[in-house]
Amino acid sequence: MSIRELAKEYKPYAVKIRRDFHMHPEPSMKEIRTSDRIVEELESMGIECKKAAGTGVVGIVKGKGPGKTIALRADIDALDLQETNDVPYKSQNPGFMHGCGHDGHAAGLLTAAKILKEKADTFDGRVKLLFQPGEETAKGALKLIEEGELDDVDGIFGLHLWNDAPVGKVSIEAGPRMASAGIFNINVTGKGGHGSMPHQGVDAVLVGSAIVTNLQSLVSREISPLDPAVVTIGIFNAGTRFNVLAGEAYLEGTTRCFSMEVNDSFESQIQRVVEKTAESYRAEAVLDYNELVLPTINDPAMSAIGERAVEKIAGKDALITYEKTTGGEDFSFYLKKAPGAFAFVGTKNEEKIPLYPHHHPKFDIDEDAMEVAAALYAQYAVDFLNK
Amino acid sequence: MRHKEILDTQKEYVISMRREFHKNPEISWNEFRTSKRIKEELDAIGIPWIACAKTGLVATLEGEKPGSVVALRADIDALPVTEQNDVPYKSINKGVMHACGHDGHAAMLLGAARALKSIRGELAGTVKFLFQPAEEKAGGAKLMIEDGALEGVDAIMGIHLWNDIPAGKMNIQAGPRMASGDVVFIDFIGKGGHGSLPNQTVDPIVVASSFIMNSQAMLSREKSPLETVVFTLGEFKAGTRFNVIPEKAHMEGTFRCFSQEARKRTGEAIKRYAEETARSFRAQAKVSIVEAMPATINDPAVAETVKTVAEKVVGSENLVWQEKTTGSEDMAYYLQKIPGAIAFVGSGSSEKGKSFPHHHPKFDINEEGLANGTALYFGFAVEYLEQNH
């Protein structure tokens, strides 16, 4: 049987496992039951596996002979969200919910493992199954990398079930797919005093405001108009009383972009604006900048493999183009270690499932997408290894 | 010389009253014990009084002969400050302290009342003693006026003991002395959303920051460089999370002016900058200006009379010039209604840098200044009634 046919046959398995995960959601880096269940399933398939990155699982499916290694990644964590769906597989853990589709990712990859195990005589090399914890907190991918799981990998493929694309359709274009996310805070130190004697102090409210307005020109003047970029200040806190000159101001914000070049320049650009603006007002400002995730940029050759795989498992019409999104993915960290591609697998079908966005308490998917996801994981691995 | 002798006999009394008030401070609108003690003292002196503005009072001393009516004002409230002085008359009310000298004001006015009572036969006209509550909350003077404290009054004088001036010296000048102090509340209403999709939002933090930057030009470009206006936003609060664009930004501030005209113009300019800046970003500004204290402006004629008396009390060489201050004083409300003046009577240490500023937990006055203030109250009442007979 072809991969496409096997995926159809194992669809009930995929749905069953997905519902099991959906009923038992667990927060990031605490996916204890989930990872135990994954180990159980892999062992019952006869696939060698181990726990990794705490509550993650790494499995290996060996082909018929030596060759390259392709990593397939599924994230497995849920959200701290109270599910309001009325379905038989509703979350049993109050306050937690698979509101982003990771239940489907984990189940899809387990189903692909089942398929690959059966088709092991059709490829050389190895398939490394990465069941990654803690995607929502952007900790899991880094932890797996830190443990060396990407060191022996030649390429990586991941996917996201996506409610904004119709079921049966897949987007896996080359280039930027998801945004970077940076988090930063700024501590402005001026000099407090009485509001009626501003000259005796250094007004941190004014300095903070100057920083906010000056930061606007990074996007409008310094970064190429062709490179999408976002700098947002989400918090501005200063002062205690209307007539007391604020001596300190605290600002917190986030950055987004789609190119490594912009991503790498954000910190020094923001630092320059922040520090020099403060200095021009005789104040001091300290920036603390951290990268949460990098831009997710698909390698063109790896995307091409994915596109061919989609044609095989779902037909030419299944390929769609989908605009990149400003959401972030810690899959991006893998792409620094190995060439890779990330696909959006459509789950939208308003005739069957009311449409709600990801992270919504009524989020749900059309499970027909499970068949596509499982087949795509498996086909991608085989095509990569046989290339 | 008889007046000087009469005043000399008040010195000990004023110091002991000041220490009693200092030991028993009460915050604005809670001056129950203080006003009760003042009433008892006035009863002992023999001057009738009526309660006014809740915890305040107005005492009236009618001279033998008819004439004008002059008012002397002392504020009597303390501050929510914990005293850190180690003195025998240290505050016994935890967390409350006479850290601005109002204890001295009340005591000096009682001393002046005693002295004036003893020369009642010489007075042509009436002296009213205004013991005013809640100066620190800026509501005391307003309520005193509403309750009729200024009815029939021709002129008023108030004193502030001032630690920036050494005891033995005084300041009295015509024109603006202290600033108005109004409160501004501004909410910039934008449209909240995710920090990664700013196009779907109207970011109120950018709007508010732009307003602050834009409004600086009000001070640097719109008003005369010779005119003093202060505009300070002491609070800026917005947002809950680094990656969420909030719906609104809230700020609070104050503006200070030295004329009613500037006050009106500045309030309008702040509104204009806020509303038009907001509109330029497709946001909305809700500006609320709460009028607090007007500017304290000394009437030239009354100031001149006070000056004449001050020269007699401390000598013309001890009259000092002092720049107007951007602080506020609710004496301003009286001065809006009738001619009057506020004088600053030195209560600072003669050693430079030894005095703590007003409102400081270690604030204390140099009690040598009390006799001068008592004499100034007394002398002004006598002089004004004589001049306006």
Coordinates of C-alpha atoms in Angstrom, one line a residue, chain B:
Chain B
M1 CA 6.6 101.8 72.5
R2 CA 3.6 100.6 74.3
H3 CA 2.7 98.3 71.4
K4 CA 6.2 96.7 71.6
E5 CA 5.8 96.0 75.3
I6 CA 2.4 94.5 74.7
L7 CA 3.8 92.3 72.0
D8 CA 6.8 91.3 74.2
T9 CA 4.4 89.8 76.7
Q10 CA 3.0 87.5 74.1
K11 CA 6.3 85.8 73.1
E12 CA 6.3 83.0 75.7
Y13 CA 2.5 82.5 75.2
V14 CA 3.0 82.1 71.4
I15 CA 5.9 79.6 71.8
S16 CA 4.0 77.5 74.3
M17 CA 0.8 77.5 72.1
R18 CA 2.9 76.6 69.0
R19 CA 4.5 73.7 70.9
E20 CA 1.1 72.5 72.1
F21 CA -0.2 72.5 68.5
H22 CA 2.9 70.9 67.3
K23 CA 2.6 68.0 69.8
N24 CA -1.1 67.5 68.9
P25 CA -1.2 67.7 65.1
E26 CA -4.4 66.9 63.1
I27 CA -4.8 66.4 59.4
S28 CA -7.0 68.5 57.1
W29 CA -10.7 68.5 58.1
N30 CA -9.9 66.7 61.4
E31 CA -8.7 69.7 63.4
F32 CA -11.1 69.0 66.2
R33 CA -8.8 69.4 69.1
T34 CA -7.0 72.2 67.6
S35 CA -10.1 74.3 66.9
K36 CA -11.5 73.4 70.4
R37 CA -8.3 74.7 72.0
I38 CA -8.4 77.9 69.9
K39 CA -12.0 78.5 71.0
E40 CA -11.0 78.0 74.6
E41 CA -8.1 80.5 74.2
L42 CA -10.4 83.0 72.5
D43 CA -12.9 82.6 75.3
A44 CA -10.2 83.3 77.8
I45 CA -9.0 86.3 75.9
G46 CA -12.6 87.5 75.6
I47 CA -13.1 87.6 71.9
P48 CA -16.3 86.1 70.5
W49 CA -16.1 83.6 67.7
I50 CA -18.3 81.5 65.5
A51 CA -17.5 78.1 64.0
C52 CA -16.9 78.2 60.2
A53 CA -16.0 75.7 57.6
K54 CA -16.5 72.6 59.8
T55 CA -13.3 72.6 61.9
G56 CA -12.5 76.3 61.4
L57 CA -13.7 79.4 63.1
V58 CA -13.9 83.2 62.7
A59 CA -13.4 85.5 65.8
T60 CA -14.5 89.1 65.7
L61 CA -12.9 91.9 67.7
E62 CA -14.8 95.2 67.3
G63 CA -12.9 98.3 68.1
E64 CA -14.2 101.2 70.2
K65 CA -14.8 103.3 67.2
P66 CA -16.4 102.3 63.8
G67 CA -14.2 101.8 60.8
S68 CA -13.1 99.3 58.2
V69 CA -13.0 95.5 58.6
V70 CA -9.7 93.8 58.3
A71 CA -9.1 90.0 58.4
L72 CA -6.0 88.1 59.6
R73 CA -5.8 84.5 58.5
A74 CA -4.0 81.5 59.9
D75 CA -4.2 77.9 58.6
I76 CA -4.3 75.3 61.3
D77 CA -4.0 71.8 59.7
A78 CA -1.1 69.3 59.8
L79 CA 0.3 66.8 57.3
P80 CA 0.2 63.0 57.1
V81 CA 4.0 62.8 57.8
T82 CA 5.7 60.8 60.6
E83 CA 7.9 63.2 62.6
Q84 CA 11.5 62.3 62.9
N85 CA 12.6 65.1 65.2
D86 CA 13.7 64.3 68.7
V87 CA 12.2 67.3 70.5
P88 CA 10.2 67.6 73.8
Y89 CA 7.2 68.8 71.7
K90 CA 7.4 66.0 69.2
S91 CA 4.1 64.9 67.6
I92 CA 2.2 62.4 69.8
N93 CA -0.2 61.6 66.9
K94 CA 1.5 58.8 65.0
G95 CA 1.8 59.5 61.2
V96 CA 0.6 63.1 61.6
M97 CA 3.0 66.1 61.9
H98 CA 3.0 69.9 61.7
A99 CA 5.7 69.8 59.0
C100 CA 4.7 73.1 57.3
G101 CA 4.6 75.6 60.2
H102 CA 0.8 75.9 60.5
D103 CA 1.2 75.3 64.3
G104 CA 3.2 78.5 64.3
H105 CA 0.5 80.3 62.2
A106 CA -2.3 79.5 64.6
A107 CA -0.2 80.4 67.7
M108 CA 0.9 83.7 66.2
L109 CA -2.6 84.7 65.4
L110 CA -3.7 83.8 69.0
G111 CA -0.8 86.0 70.2
A112 CA -1.9 88.8 67.9
A113 CA -5.5 88.4 69.1
R114 CA -4.4 88.8 72.7
A115 CA -2.4 91.9 71.9
L116 CA -5.1 93.5 69.8
K117 CA -7.7 92.8 72.5
S118 CA -5.6 94.8 75.0
I119 CA -5.6 97.9 72.7
R120 CA -9.3 97.5 71.7
G121 CA -9.9 101.1 72.9
E122 CA -7.5 102.4 70.2
L123 CA -9.0 100.5 67.3
A124 CA -11.3 102.2 64.8
G125 CA -12.9 99.3 63.0
T126 CA -13.1 95.6 63.3
V127 CA -10.5 92.8 63.2
K128 CA -11.6 89.3 62.1
F129 CA -9.4 86.3 62.9
L130 CA -9.8 83.5 60.4
F131 CA -8.6 80.2 61.8
Q132 CA -8.8 78.1 58.7
P133 CA -8.8 74.3 58.4
A134 CA -7.5 72.1 55.5
E135 CA -5.1 74.4 53.7
E136 CA -3.1 71.3 52.6
K137 CA -6.2 69.8 51.0
A138 CA -6.9 73.2 49.4
G139 CA -10.6 73.1 50.4
G140 CA -10.4 75.1 53.6
A141 CA -10.3 78.6 52.3
K142 CA -13.0 77.9 49.8
L143 CA -15.4 76.6 52.4
M144 CA -14.5 79.5 54.8
I145 CA -15.6 81.9 52.0
E146 CA -18.8 79.9 51.3
D147 CA -19.6 80.1 55.0
G148 CA -19.3 83.8 54.9
A149 CA -15.9 84.4 56.5
L150 CA -15.2 87.3 54.1
E151 CA -18.6 89.1 54.4
G152 CA -18.0 92.8 55.0
V153 CA -14.3 92.3 55.1
D154 CA -12.3 95.0 53.3
A155 CA -8.8 93.5 53.2
I156 CA -7.0 90.3 54.4
M157 CA -3.5 89.3 55.3
G158 CA -2.0 85.9 55.8
I159 CA 1.4 84.8 56.9
H160 CA 3.5 81.7 56.0
L161 CA 6.4 80.9 58.2
W162 CA 9.2 80.2 55.7
N163 CA 12.3 78.2 56.4
D164 CA 14.1 79.4 53.2
I165 CA 14.3 82.8 55.0
P166 CA 16.3 83.0 58.2
A167 CA 14.4 84.1 61.3
G168 CA 14.6 87.8 61.7
K169 CA 13.9 88.5 58.0
M170 CA 10.7 88.7 56.0
N171 CA 9.5 88.9 52.5
I172 CA 6.5 90.9 51.2
Q173 CA 6.0 91.7 47.6
A174 CA 3.2 92.9 45.4
G175 CA 1.9 90.7 42.5
P176 CA 2.0 87.0 41.9
R177 CA 3.6 85.1 44.8
M178 CA 2.5 81.5 44.4
A179 CA 1.2 79.6 41.4
S180 CA -2.1 78.1 40.6
G181 CA -2.2 74.3 40.8
D182 CA -4.8 72.5 38.7
V183 CA -5.0 68.8 38.2
V184 CA -5.3 67.2 34.8
F185 CA -6.6 63.7 34.0
I186 CA -6.2 62.4 30.5
D187 CA -7.3 59.0 29.0
F188 CA -6.2 58.3 25.5
I189 CA -8.6 55.8 24.0
G190 CA -7.2 53.7 21.2
K191 CA -8.1 50.2 20.1
G192 CA -6.5 47.2 21.8
G193 CA -5.1 44.2 20.1
H194 CA -2.2 41.9 19.6
G195 CA 1.3 43.4 19.7
S196 CA 2.2 41.6 16.5
L197 CA -0.6 43.1 14.6
P198 CA -0.4 46.9 15.2
N199 CA -2.3 47.6 12.0
Q200 CA -5.4 46.2 13.6
T201 CA -5.1 48.5 16.6
V202 CA -4.8 52.2 17.5
D203 CA -1.9 52.1 20.0
P204 CA -2.7 54.5 22.9
I205 CA 0.9 54.3 24.2
V206 CA 2.2 55.9 21.0
V207 CA -0.6 58.5 21.1
A208 CA 0.1 59.4 24.8
S209 CA 3.8 59.6 24.2
S210 CA 3.3 61.8 21.2
F211 CA 1.0 64.1 23.2
I212 CA 3.7 64.5 25.9
M213 CA 6.3 65.3 23.3
N214 CA 4.0 67.7 21.4
S215 CA 2.8 69.5 24.5
Q216 CA 6.3 70.6 25.4
A217 CA 6.0 73.1 22.6
M218 CA 3.2 74.8 24.5
L219 CA 5.9 75.9 27.0
S220 CA 8.7 76.5 24.5
R221 CA 6.7 78.1 21.6
E222 CA 3.2 79.2 22.6
K223 CA 3.7 81.3 25.7
S224 CA 5.9 84.3 26.2
P225 CA 9.4 83.4 27.4
L226 CA 8.9 85.9 30.2
E227 CA 5.9 84.1 31.6
T228 CA 6.1 81.2 34.0
V229 CA 4.0 78.1 33.3
V230 CA 4.7 74.6 34.5
F231 CA 3.2 71.5 33.1
T232 CA 4.1 68.1 34.6
L233 CA 2.6 64.7 34.0
G234 CA 3.5 62.8 37.1
E235 CA 1.8 59.6 36.1
F236 CA 1.7 57.5 33.0
K237 CA 0.0 54.1 33.3
A238 CA -0.8 51.8 30.3
G239 CA -0.8 48.2 29.4
T240 CA -0.7 44.8 31.0
R241 CA 1.6 42.6 28.9
F242 CA 4.6 43.1 26.6
N243 CA 2.8 41.7 23.6
V244 CA -0.7 43.2 24.0
I245 CA -1.5 46.7 22.8
P246 CA -3.8 48.2 25.4
E247 CA -7.0 50.0 24.8
K248 CA -6.1 53.1 26.7
A249 CA -3.4 55.0 28.4
H250 CA -4.0 57.0 31.5
M251 CA -2.1 60.0 32.7
E252 CA -2.4 62.5 35.5
G253 CA -0.6 65.7 35.9
T254 CA -0.7 69.3 37.1
F255 CA -0.2 72.7 35.6
R256 CA 0.9 75.9 37.4
C257 CA 0.4 79.5 36.3
F258 CA 0.6 82.9 37.8
S259 CA -2.5 84.6 36.3
Q260 CA -6.1 83.6 35.7
E261 CA -5.6 84.4 32.0
A262 CA -2.6 82.0 31.7
R263 CA -4.5 79.4 33.6
K264 CA -7.4 79.5 31.2
R265 CA -5.1 79.5 28.2
T266 CA -2.9 76.7 29.5
G267 CA -5.9 74.5 30.3
E268 CA -7.3 75.0 26.8
A269 CA -3.9 74.3 25.2
I270 CA -3.5 71.1 27.0
K271 CA -7.0 70.0 25.8
R272 CA -6.1 71.0 22.3
Y273 CA -2.8 69.2 22.2
A274 CA -4.4 66.1 23.7
E275 CA -7.5 66.0 21.4
E276 CA -5.7 66.9 18.2
T277 CA -2.8 64.6 18.8
A278 CA -5.2 61.8 19.5
R279 CA -7.2 62.6 16.3
S280 CA -4.0 62.6 14.2
F281 CA -3.6 58.9 15.3
R282 CA -7.3 58.0 14.9
A283 CA -7.6 57.9 18.7
Q284 CA -9.7 59.8 21.2
A285 CA -8.6 61.9 24.2
K286 CA -10.7 62.4 27.3
V287 CA -9.4 65.4 29.1
S288 CA -10.6 66.3 32.5
I289 CA -9.2 69.4 34.3
V290 CA -10.1 69.7 38.0
E291 CA -9.6 73.2 39.0
A292 CA -7.7 73.4 42.3
M293 CA -5.9 76.4 43.6
P294 CA -5.8 79.8 41.8
A295 CA -2.6 81.8 41.8
T296 CA -1.8 83.7 44.9
I297 CA -1.6 87.4 43.9
N298 CA -0.8 90.1 46.4
D299 CA -2.8 93.4 46.0
P300 CA -0.2 96.2 45.6
A301 CA -1.8 98.6 48.1
V302 CA -2.3 96.0 50.8
A303 CA 1.3 94.7 50.1
E304 CA 2.5 98.2 50.6
T305 CA 0.8 98.5 54.0
V306 CA 2.2 95.1 55.1
K307 CA 5.6 96.3 54.0
T308 CA 5.4 99.5 56.0
V309 CA 4.6 97.4 59.1
A310 CA 7.3 94.8 58.3
E311 CA 9.9 97.6 58.2
K312 CA 8.9 98.6 61.6
V313 CA 9.0 95.1 62.9
V314 CA 12.4 93.9 61.5
G315 CA 13.9 97.0 59.9
S316 CA 14.1 97.7 56.2
E317 CA 17.4 96.0 55.9
N318 CA 15.8 92.7 56.9
L319 CA 13.2 92.8 54.2
V320 CA 14.4 90.2 51.6
W321 CA 13.4 89.8 48.0
Q322 CA 12.2 86.3 47.1
E323 CA 11.3 84.9 43.7
K324 CA 7.7 83.8 43.4
T325 CA 7.4 80.0 43.9
T326 CA 5.6 77.4 41.8
G327 CA 4.0 75.9 44.9
S328 CA 0.4 76.7 45.7
E329 CA -1.4 78.2 48.7
D330 CA -5.1 78.4 49.2
M331 CA -4.8 81.9 50.5
A332 CA -5.3 82.5 46.8
Y333 CA -9.1 82.0 47.2
Y334 CA -9.4 85.0 49.6
L335 CA -7.2 87.1 47.3
Q336 CA -9.5 86.4 44.4
K337 CA -12.4 87.9 46.4
I338 CA -10.9 90.9 48.2
P339 CA -7.6 92.8 48.3
G340 CA -5.0 91.2 50.4
A341 CA -1.5 89.9 50.7
I342 CA 0.5 86.9 52.0
A343 CA 3.8 87.6 53.7
F344 CA 6.6 85.1 54.2
V345 CA 8.1 85.4 57.7
G346 CA 11.5 83.9 58.2
S347 CA 11.7 80.8 60.4
G348 CA 14.9 79.3 59.1
S349 CA 18.0 78.6 61.0
S350 CA 20.6 81.4 60.8
E351 CA 23.2 78.7 59.9
K352 CA 23.0 78.0 56.2
G353 CA 21.7 74.7 55.1
K354 CA 20.6 73.6 58.6
S355 CA 16.8 74.0 58.0
F356 CA 14.9 71.1 56.6
P357 CA 12.4 71.9 53.8
H358 CA 8.7 72.2 54.4
H359 CA 6.9 68.8 54.5
H360 CA 10.1 67.0 55.5
P361 CA 9.9 64.6 58.5
K362 CA 12.6 66.6 60.2
F363 CA 11.1 70.0 59.5
D364 CA 11.2 72.4 62.4
I365 CA 11.0 76.1 62.7
N366 CA 13.3 78.6 64.4
E367 CA 10.9 79.9 67.0
E368 CA 12.6 83.2 67.0
G369 CA 10.6 84.0 63.9
L370 CA 7.3 83.7 65.8
A371 CA 7.5 87.1 67.5
N372 CA 8.0 88.7 64.2
G373 CA 4.9 87.0 62.7
T374 CA 2.8 88.0 65.7
A375 CA 4.0 91.6 65.5
L376 CA 3.2 91.6 61.7
Y377 CA -0.4 90.3 62.2
F378 CA -0.9 92.8 65.0
G379 CA 0.8 95.8 63.3
F380 CA -1.0 95.2 60.0
A381 CA -4.5 95.2 61.7
V382 CA -3.6 98.5 63.5
E383 CA -2.0 100.1 60.4
Y384 CA -4.8 99.1 58.0
L385 CA -7.6 100.3 60.2
E386 CA -5.7 103.6 60.8
Q387 CA -5.0 104.1 57.1
N388 CA -8.6 103.3 56.1
H389 CA -10.4 105.1 58.8

